[in-house]
Structure formats: structure tokens, C-alpha cells
Amino acid sequence: MERIASFTVDHNRLCPGLYYSRRDGDIVTFDLRFKKPNTGDLLTNAEMHSTEHLIATLLRNSAHKEAVIYFGPMGCQTGFYFLFDNRLLSCEEAINLLREVFTQAANYTGEMPGKSPAECGNYINLDVETGRAVCRFYADLIADWTVEKLSYEAAQK
């Protein structure tokens, strides 16, 4: 069986940050790493879920919404994946978009998007304050991120 690209990265040396994970045709996948893997320090279900609702909503309402394919959590609970159409959004623009939406989410004052039984299968663990705190951490982390920092190799030095 072919080994998937993300399994070729040494997770023991990977730090929180923003990384170019892979490209499949015109679709680019970014690895948004919030926690250092294999340390026991994981995102909670409420942190992941609340962040997902805030960021997915903001991405799909942004000026670049046509380029957004997917935003969602990693099963290992250390981050998220962001998939976008690279014909419509460059990597530099994607970094800027992520900076923008994470800053917006960190300052968000409205009701949690999708927080009702009709809209979500686990709406009770959604919390705006929890999502805001996680988004503030990540907005600060990627504030000066550049295309040159996107490589896993740069993160593992």
C-alpha cells in the first residue's frame, strides 16, 4: 500500500505552524498545526469543533470563498487541514486569508454559527469563547508567516 504524504513527515520534530502538505491537481492542502504532535497536549473536542464552525463559516463568507474547498480538523487532534483551489488562490494569498479569518474569529462577538440541533450533530459542545481563544493563539502564531516557512523541512530544523 502506498504511504500517504502526511505519514512521511517526522511528527516528532514537527512544531505548531502553517505548512504546505500536498498538491493534488489544482487543489492544495495546508496543514494548520496547533499542537506539537505526540506530547499529549491535544485540542479538545470543543476546541476543534468551535474553531471549525467559526473558521469554516468565515472562509466561506470571505472574498475568496470560491477557492475554498474544505476546512476541518485532523483526527490526531493537533490541527486542521485547509484545502483550496490553487488556480483561484495563491499560497501567499491563502496565508493572508488565514491570517484574516483567524483574526476575525479571535475578535468575533456574535452567536456561534450553526449552533442548533437542526444545523449540527453535536451543537451542545460549541462555545464562542473557546473558539475565540484557539483562534487568537493561531492568529498570533501565523502573524508573520511567509511562503518560505510553509515547508515541513523548515519546521524541523
JSON list of C-alpha atoms in Angstrom, two decimals:
[
{"chain": "A", "resi": 1, "resn": "MET", "atom": "CA", "xyz": [0.00, 0.00, 0.00]},
{"chain": "A", "resi": 2, "resn": "GLU", "atom": "CA", "xyz": [1.29, 3.47, -0.89]},
{"chain": "A", "resi": 3, "resn": "ARG", "atom": "CA", "xyz": [2.26, 5.60, 2.09]},
{"chain": "A", "resi": 4, "resn": "ILE", "atom": "CA", "xyz": [0.31, 8.86, 2.24]},
{"chain": "A", "resi": 5, "resn": "ALA", "atom": "CA", "xyz": [2.26, 12.11, 2.16]},
{"chain": "A", "resi": 6, "resn": "SER", "atom": "CA", "xyz": [1.46, 13.22, 5.71]},
{"chain": "A", "resi": 7, "resn": "PHE", "atom": "CA", "xyz": [2.94, 9.97, 7.11]},
{"chain": "A", "resi": 8, "resn": "THR", "atom": "CA", "xyz": [6.32, 10.82, 5.58]},
{"chain": "A", "resi": 9, "resn": "VAL", "atom": "CA", "xyz": [6.69, 13.86, 7.87]},
{"chain": "A", "resi": 10, "resn": "ASP", "atom": "CA", "xyz": [8.56, 13.24, 11.13]},
{"chain": "A", "resi": 11, "resn": "HIS", "atom": "CA", "xyz": [5.82, 14.23, 13.55]},
{"chain": "A", "resi": 12, "resn": "ASN", "atom": "CA", "xyz": [8.24, 14.02, 16.49]},
{"chain": "A", "resi": 13, "resn": "ARG", "atom": "CA", "xyz": [10.06, 17.09, 15.11]},
{"chain": "A", "resi": 14, "resn": "LEU", "atom": "CA", "xyz": [7.00, 19.00, 13.89]},
{"chain": "A", "resi": 15, "resn": "CYS", "atom": "CA", "xyz": [6.10, 22.22, 15.71]},
{"chain": "A", "resi": 16, "resn": "PRO", "atom": "CA", "xyz": [2.95, 24.34, 15.63]},
{"chain": "A", "resi": 17, "resn": "GLY", "atom": "CA", "xyz": [2.77, 26.38, 12.45]},
{"chain": "A", "resi": 18, "resn": "LEU", "atom": "CA", "xyz": [1.39, 26.51, 8.91]},
{"chain": "A", "resi": 19, "resn": "TYR", "atom": "CA", "xyz": [2.64, 24.04, 6.31]},
{"chain": "A", "resi": 20, "resn": "TYR", "atom": "CA", "xyz": [2.17, 23.08, 2.68]},
{"chain": "A", "resi": 21, "resn": "SER", "atom": "CA", "xyz": [1.09, 19.45, 2.97]},
{"chain": "A", "resi": 22, "resn": "ARG", "atom": "CA", "xyz": [0.37, 18.40, -0.61]},
{"chain": "A", "resi": 23, "resn": "ARG", "atom": "CA", "xyz": [-0.96, 19.26, -4.03]},
{"chain": "A", "resi": 24, "resn": "ASP", "atom": "CA", "xyz": [-3.47, 17.15, -5.94]},
{"chain": "A", "resi": 25, "resn": "GLY", "atom": "CA", "xyz": [-4.01, 18.68, -9.37]},
{"chain": "A", "resi": 26, "resn": "ASP", "atom": "CA", "xyz": [-5.22, 22.20, -8.68]},
{"chain": "A", "resi": 27, "resn": "ILE", "atom": "CA", "xyz": [-6.06, 21.51, -5.02]},
{"chain": "A", "resi": 28, "resn": "VAL", "atom": "CA", "xyz": [-3.51, 22.48, -2.36]},
{"chain": "A", "resi": 29, "resn": "THR", "atom": "CA", "xyz": [-3.72, 21.20, 1.21]},
{"chain": "A", "resi": 30, "resn": "PHE", "atom": "CA", "xyz": [-2.32, 23.29, 4.06]},
{"chain": "A", "resi": 31, "resn": "ASP", "atom": "CA", "xyz": [-1.54, 21.72, 7.43]},
{"chain": "A", "resi": 32, "resn": "LEU", "atom": "CA", "xyz": [-2.53, 24.13, 10.20]},
{"chain": "A", "resi": 33, "resn": "ARG", "atom": "CA", "xyz": [-0.66, 22.67, 13.17]},
{"chain": "A", "resi": 34, "resn": "PHE", "atom": "CA", "xyz": [-1.79, 23.97, 16.56]},
{"chain": "A", "resi": 35, "resn": "LYS", "atom": "CA", "xyz": [-0.12, 21.45, 18.87]},
{"chain": "A", "resi": 36, "resn": "LYS", "atom": "CA", "xyz": [3.21, 19.64, 18.85]},
{"chain": "A", "resi": 37, "resn": "PRO", "atom": "CA", "xyz": [2.41, 16.02, 18.00]},
{"chain": "A", "resi": 38, "resn": "ASN", "atom": "CA", "xyz": [2.98, 13.12, 20.38]},
{"chain": "A", "resi": 39, "resn": "THR", "atom": "CA", "xyz": [3.22, 15.25, 23.52]},
{"chain": "A", "resi": 40, "resn": "GLY", "atom": "CA", "xyz": [-0.20, 14.50, 25.00]},
{"chain": "A", "resi": 41, "resn": "ASP", "atom": "CA", "xyz": [-1.18, 18.16, 24.60]},
{"chain": "A", "resi": 42, "resn": "LEU", "atom": "CA", "xyz": [-4.17, 17.91, 22.27]},
{"chain": "A", "resi": 43, "resn": "LEU", "atom": "CA", "xyz": [-7.01, 20.12, 21.13]},
{"chain": "A", "resi": 44, "resn": "THR", "atom": "CA", "xyz": [-10.19, 19.17, 22.97]},
{"chain": "A", "resi": 45, "resn": "ASN", "atom": "CA", "xyz": [-13.28, 18.20, 21.03]},
{"chain": "A", "resi": 46, "resn": "ALA", "atom": "CA", "xyz": [-14.92, 21.51, 21.97]},
{"chain": "A", "resi": 47, "resn": "GLU", "atom": "CA", "xyz": [-11.83, 23.47, 20.83]},
{"chain": "A", "resi": 48, "resn": "MET", "atom": "CA", "xyz": [-11.72, 21.67, 17.48]},
{"chain": "A", "resi": 49, "resn": "HIS", "atom": "CA", "xyz": [-15.45, 21.85, 16.89]},
{"chain": "A", "resi": 50, "resn": "SER", "atom": "CA", "xyz": [-15.81, 25.52, 17.88]},
{"chain": "A", "resi": 51, "resn": "THR", "atom": "CA", "xyz": [-12.81, 26.54, 15.78]},
{"chain": "A", "resi": 52, "resn": "GLU", "atom": "CA", "xyz": [-14.13, 24.55, 12.83]},
{"chain": "A", "resi": 53, "resn": "HIS", "atom": "CA", "xyz": [-17.52, 26.29, 12.93]},
{"chain": "A", "resi": 54, "resn": "LEU", "atom": "CA", "xyz": [-16.01, 29.77, 13.19]},
{"chain": "A", "resi": 55, "resn": "ILE", "atom": "CA", "xyz": [-13.27, 29.37, 10.58]},
{"chain": "A", "resi": 56, "resn": "ALA", "atom": "CA", "xyz": [-15.29, 27.37, 8.04]},
{"chain": "A", "resi": 57, "resn": "THR", "atom": "CA", "xyz": [-18.04, 29.99, 8.22]},
{"chain": "A", "resi": 58, "resn": "LEU", "atom": "CA", "xyz": [-15.62, 32.90, 7.82]},
{"chain": "A", "resi": 59, "resn": "LEU", "atom": "CA", "xyz": [-13.75, 31.21, 4.95]},
{"chain": "A", "resi": 60, "resn": "ARG", "atom": "CA", "xyz": [-16.99, 30.50, 3.10]},
{"chain": "A", "resi": 61, "resn": "ASN", "atom": "CA", "xyz": [-18.07, 34.11, 3.55]},
{"chain": "A", "resi": 62, "resn": "SER", "atom": "CA", "xyz": [-14.74, 35.64, 2.52]},
{"chain": "A", "resi": 63, "resn": "ALA", "atom": "CA", "xyz": [-13.87, 37.35, -0.75]},
{"chain": "A", "resi": 64, "resn": "HIS", "atom": "CA", "xyz": [-12.08, 34.10, -1.70]},
{"chain": "A", "resi": 65, "resn": "LYS", "atom": "CA", "xyz": [-14.99, 31.75, -0.95]},
{"chain": "A", "resi": 66, "resn": "GLU", "atom": "CA", "xyz": [-14.94, 30.31, -4.48]},
{"chain": "A", "resi": 67, "resn": "ALA", "atom": "CA", "xyz": [-11.42, 28.98, -3.83]},
{"chain": "A", "resi": 68, "resn": "VAL", "atom": "CA", "xyz": [-12.31, 27.30, -0.52]},
{"chain": "A", "resi": 69, "resn": "ILE", "atom": "CA", "xyz": [-12.71, 23.52, -0.82]},
{"chain": "A", "resi": 70, "resn": "TYR", "atom": "CA", "xyz": [-12.60, 22.34, 2.81]},
{"chain": "A", "resi": 71, "resn": "PHE", "atom": "CA", "xyz": [-11.57, 23.28, 6.33]},
{"chain": "A", "resi": 72, "resn": "GLY", "atom": "CA", "xyz": [-11.68, 20.65, 9.05]},
{"chain": "A", "resi": 73, "resn": "PRO", "atom": "CA", "xyz": [-9.92, 19.01, 12.00]},
{"chain": "A", "resi": 74, "resn": "MET", "atom": "CA", "xyz": [-7.22, 16.35, 11.97]},
{"chain": "A", "resi": 75, "resn": "GLY", "atom": "CA", "xyz": [-8.10, 13.08, 13.65]},
{"chain": "A", "resi": 76, "resn": "CYS", "atom": "CA", "xyz": [-4.94, 13.31, 15.78]},
{"chain": "A", "resi": 77, "resn": "GLN", "atom": "CA", "xyz": [-6.35, 16.46, 17.43]},
{"chain": "A", "resi": 78, "resn": "THR", "atom": "CA", "xyz": [-3.24, 18.56, 16.74]},
{"chain": "A", "resi": 79, "resn": "GLY", "atom": "CA", "xyz": [-4.59, 20.80, 14.00]},
{"chain": "A", "resi": 80, "resn": "PHE", "atom": "CA", "xyz": [-6.69, 21.33, 10.89]},
{"chain": "A", "resi": 81, "resn": "TYR", "atom": "CA", "xyz": [-6.50, 20.93, 7.13]},
{"chain": "A", "resi": 82, "resn": "PHE", "atom": "CA", "xyz": [-7.38, 23.71, 4.70]},
{"chain": "A", "resi": 83, "resn": "LEU", "atom": "CA", "xyz": [-7.92, 22.72, 1.07]},
{"chain": "A", "resi": 84, "resn": "PHE", "atom": "CA", "xyz": [-8.17, 25.35, -1.63]},
{"chain": "A", "resi": 85, "resn": "ASP", "atom": "CA", "xyz": [-8.18, 25.72, -5.41]},
{"chain": "A", "resi": 86, "resn": "ASN", "atom": "CA", "xyz": [-4.71, 26.98, -6.32]},
{"chain": "A", "resi": 87, "resn": "ARG", "atom": "CA", "xyz": [-5.97, 28.33, -9.66]},
{"chain": "A", "resi": 88, "resn": "LEU", "atom": "CA", "xyz": [-8.06, 30.86, -7.70]},
{"chain": "A", "resi": 89, "resn": "LEU", "atom": "CA", "xyz": [-5.83, 31.45, -4.69]},
{"chain": "A", "resi": 90, "resn": "SER", "atom": "CA", "xyz": [-2.03, 31.51, -4.49]},
{"chain": "A", "resi": 91, "resn": "CYS", "atom": "CA", "xyz": [-0.22, 30.16, -1.44]},
{"chain": "A", "resi": 92, "resn": "GLU", "atom": "CA", "xyz": [0.65, 33.71, -0.40]},
{"chain": "A", "resi": 93, "resn": "GLU", "atom": "CA", "xyz": [-2.98, 34.76, -0.72]},
{"chain": "A", "resi": 94, "resn": "ALA", "atom": "CA", "xyz": [-4.04, 31.68, 1.26]},
{"chain": "A", "resi": 95, "resn": "ILE", "atom": "CA", "xyz": [-1.70, 32.64, 4.11]},
{"chain": "A", "resi": 96, "resn": "ASN", "atom": "CA", "xyz": [-3.16, 36.15, 4.10]},
{"chain": "A", "resi": 97, "resn": "LEU", "atom": "CA", "xyz": [-6.70, 34.77, 4.03]},
{"chain": "A", "resi": 98, "resn": "LEU", "atom": "CA", "xyz": [-5.97, 32.51, 7.01]},
{"chain": "A", "resi": 99, "resn": "ARG", "atom": "CA", "xyz": [-4.43, 35.42, 8.91]},
{"chain": "A", "resi": 100, "resn": "GLU", "atom": "CA", "xyz": [-7.54, 37.46, 8.17]},
{"chain": "A", "resi": 101, "resn": "VAL", "atom": "CA", "xyz": [-10.13, 34.86, 9.19]},
{"chain": "A", "resi": 102, "resn": "PHE", "atom": "CA", "xyz": [-8.29, 33.74, 12.34]},
{"chain": "A", "resi": 103, "resn": "THR", "atom": "CA", "xyz": [-8.03, 37.37, 13.43]},
{"chain": "A", "resi": 104, "resn": "GLN", "atom": "CA", "xyz": [-11.73, 37.89, 12.67]},
{"chain": "A", "resi": 105, "resn": "ALA", "atom": "CA", "xyz": [-12.61, 34.75, 14.65]},
{"chain": "A", "resi": 106, "resn": "ALA", "atom": "CA", "xyz": [-10.44, 35.84, 17.58]},
{"chain": "A", "resi": 107, "resn": "ASN", "atom": "CA", "xyz": [-12.50, 39.04, 17.75]},
{"chain": "A", "resi": 108, "resn": "TYR", "atom": "CA", "xyz": [-15.88, 37.50, 16.88]},
{"chain": "A", "resi": 109, "resn": "THR", "atom": "CA", "xyz": [-18.74, 38.71, 19.10]},
{"chain": "A", "resi": 110, "resn": "GLY", "atom": "CA", "xyz": [-21.81, 37.11, 17.52]},
{"chain": "A", "resi": 111, "resn": "GLU", "atom": "CA", "xyz": [-23.61, 33.85, 18.15]},
{"chain": "A", "resi": 112, "resn": "MET", "atom": "CA", "xyz": [-21.77, 30.63, 17.26]},
{"chain": "A", "resi": 113, "resn": "PRO", "atom": "CA", "xyz": [-22.59, 29.80, 13.63]},
{"chain": "A", "resi": 114, "resn": "GLY", "atom": "CA", "xyz": [-24.52, 26.56, 13.28]},
{"chain": "A", "resi": 115, "resn": "LYS", "atom": "CA", "xyz": [-25.27, 26.12, 16.99]},
{"chain": "A", "resi": 116, "resn": "SER", "atom": "CA", "xyz": [-28.64, 24.40, 16.85]},
{"chain": "A", "resi": 117, "resn": "PRO", "atom": "CA", "xyz": [-29.83, 20.80, 16.68]},
{"chain": "A", "resi": 118, "resn": "ALA", "atom": "CA", "xyz": [-31.09, 21.36, 13.13]},
{"chain": "A", "resi": 119, "resn": "GLU", "atom": "CA", "xyz": [-27.68, 22.65, 11.94]},
{"chain": "A", "resi": 120, "resn": "CYS", "atom": "CA", "xyz": [-25.19, 20.46, 13.79]},
{"chain": "A", "resi": 121, "resn": "GLY", "atom": "CA", "xyz": [-24.96, 16.90, 15.07]},
{"chain": "A", "resi": 122, "resn": "ASN", "atom": "CA", "xyz": [-23.19, 17.90, 18.31]},
{"chain": "A", "resi": 123, "resn": "TYR", "atom": "CA", "xyz": [-24.21, 21.52, 18.83]},
{"chain": "A", "resi": 124, "resn": "ILE", "atom": "CA", "xyz": [-24.01, 21.37, 22.64]},
{"chain": "A", "resi": 125, "resn": "ASN", "atom": "CA", "xyz": [-20.20, 21.39, 22.71]},
{"chain": "A", "resi": 126, "resn": "LEU", "atom": "CA", "xyz": [-19.88, 24.58, 20.65]},
{"chain": "A", "resi": 127, "resn": "ASP", "atom": "CA", "xyz": [-18.64, 27.63, 22.53]},
{"chain": "A", "resi": 128, "resn": "VAL", "atom": "CA", "xyz": [-17.73, 31.03, 21.07]},
{"chain": "A", "resi": 129, "resn": "GLU", "atom": "CA", "xyz": [-15.23, 31.89, 23.83]},
{"chain": "A", "resi": 130, "resn": "THR", "atom": "CA", "xyz": [-13.44, 28.56, 23.40]},
{"chain": "A", "resi": 131, "resn": "GLY", "atom": "CA", "xyz": [-13.22, 29.07, 19.64]},
{"chain": "A", "resi": 132, "resn": "ARG", "atom": "CA", "xyz": [-12.06, 32.67, 20.03]},
{"chain": "A", "resi": 133, "resn": "ALA", "atom": "CA", "xyz": [-9.22, 31.66, 22.36]},
{"chain": "A", "resi": 134, "resn": "VAL", "atom": "CA", "xyz": [-7.97, 28.97, 19.97]},
{"chain": "A", "resi": 135, "resn": "CYS", "atom": "CA", "xyz": [-8.22, 31.36, 17.03]},
{"chain": "A", "resi": 136, "resn": "ARG", "atom": "CA", "xyz": [-6.34, 34.09, 18.93]},
{"chain": "A", "resi": 137, "resn": "PHE", "atom": "CA", "xyz": [-3.49, 31.66, 19.61]},
{"chain": "A", "resi": 138, "resn": "TYR", "atom": "CA", "xyz": [-3.26, 30.70, 15.94]},
{"chain": "A", "resi": 139, "resn": "ALA", "atom": "CA", "xyz": [-3.66, 34.25, 14.60]},
{"chain": "A", "resi": 140, "resn": "ASP", "atom": "CA", "xyz": [-0.69, 35.27, 16.75]},
{"chain": "A", "resi": 141, "resn": "LEU", "atom": "CA", "xyz": [1.30, 32.21, 15.65]},
{"chain": "A", "resi": 142, "resn": "ILE", "atom": "CA", "xyz": [0.94, 32.92, 11.92]},
{"chain": "A", "resi": 143, "resn": "ALA", "atom": "CA", "xyz": [1.08, 36.73, 12.13]},
{"chain": "A", "resi": 144, "resn": "ASP", "atom": "CA", "xyz": [4.45, 36.85, 10.35]},
{"chain": "A", "resi": 145, "resn": "TRP", "atom": "CA", "xyz": [4.23, 33.56, 8.44]},
{"chain": "A", "resi": 146, "resn": "THR", "atom": "CA", "xyz": [5.59, 33.58, 4.88]},
{"chain": "A", "resi": 147, "resn": "VAL", "atom": "CA", "xyz": [5.56, 31.26, 1.90]},
{"chain": "A", "resi": 148, "resn": "GLU", "atom": "CA", "xyz": [9.18, 30.38, 2.74]},
{"chain": "A", "resi": 149, "resn": "LYS", "atom": "CA", "xyz": [8.08, 28.99, 6.11]},
{"chain": "A", "resi": 150, "resn": "LEU", "atom": "CA", "xyz": [5.47, 26.65, 4.58]},
{"chain": "A", "resi": 151, "resn": "SER", "atom": "CA", "xyz": [7.81, 23.68, 4.12]},
{"chain": "A", "resi": 152, "resn": "TYR", "atom": "CA", "xyz": [7.92, 20.88, 6.68]},
{"chain": "A", "resi": 153, "resn": "GLU", "atom": "CA", "xyz": [11.70, 20.87, 6.29]},
{"chain": "A", "resi": 154, "resn": "ALA", "atom": "CA", "xyz": [11.93, 24.46, 7.54]},
{"chain": "A", "resi": 155, "resn": "ALA", "atom": "CA", "xyz": [9.90, 23.48, 10.62]},
{"chain": "A", "resi": 156, "resn": "GLN", "atom": "CA", "xyz": [12.11, 20.54, 11.50]},
{"chain": "A", "resi": 157, "resn": "LYS", "atom": "CA", "xyz": [15.45, 22.34, 11.53]}
]
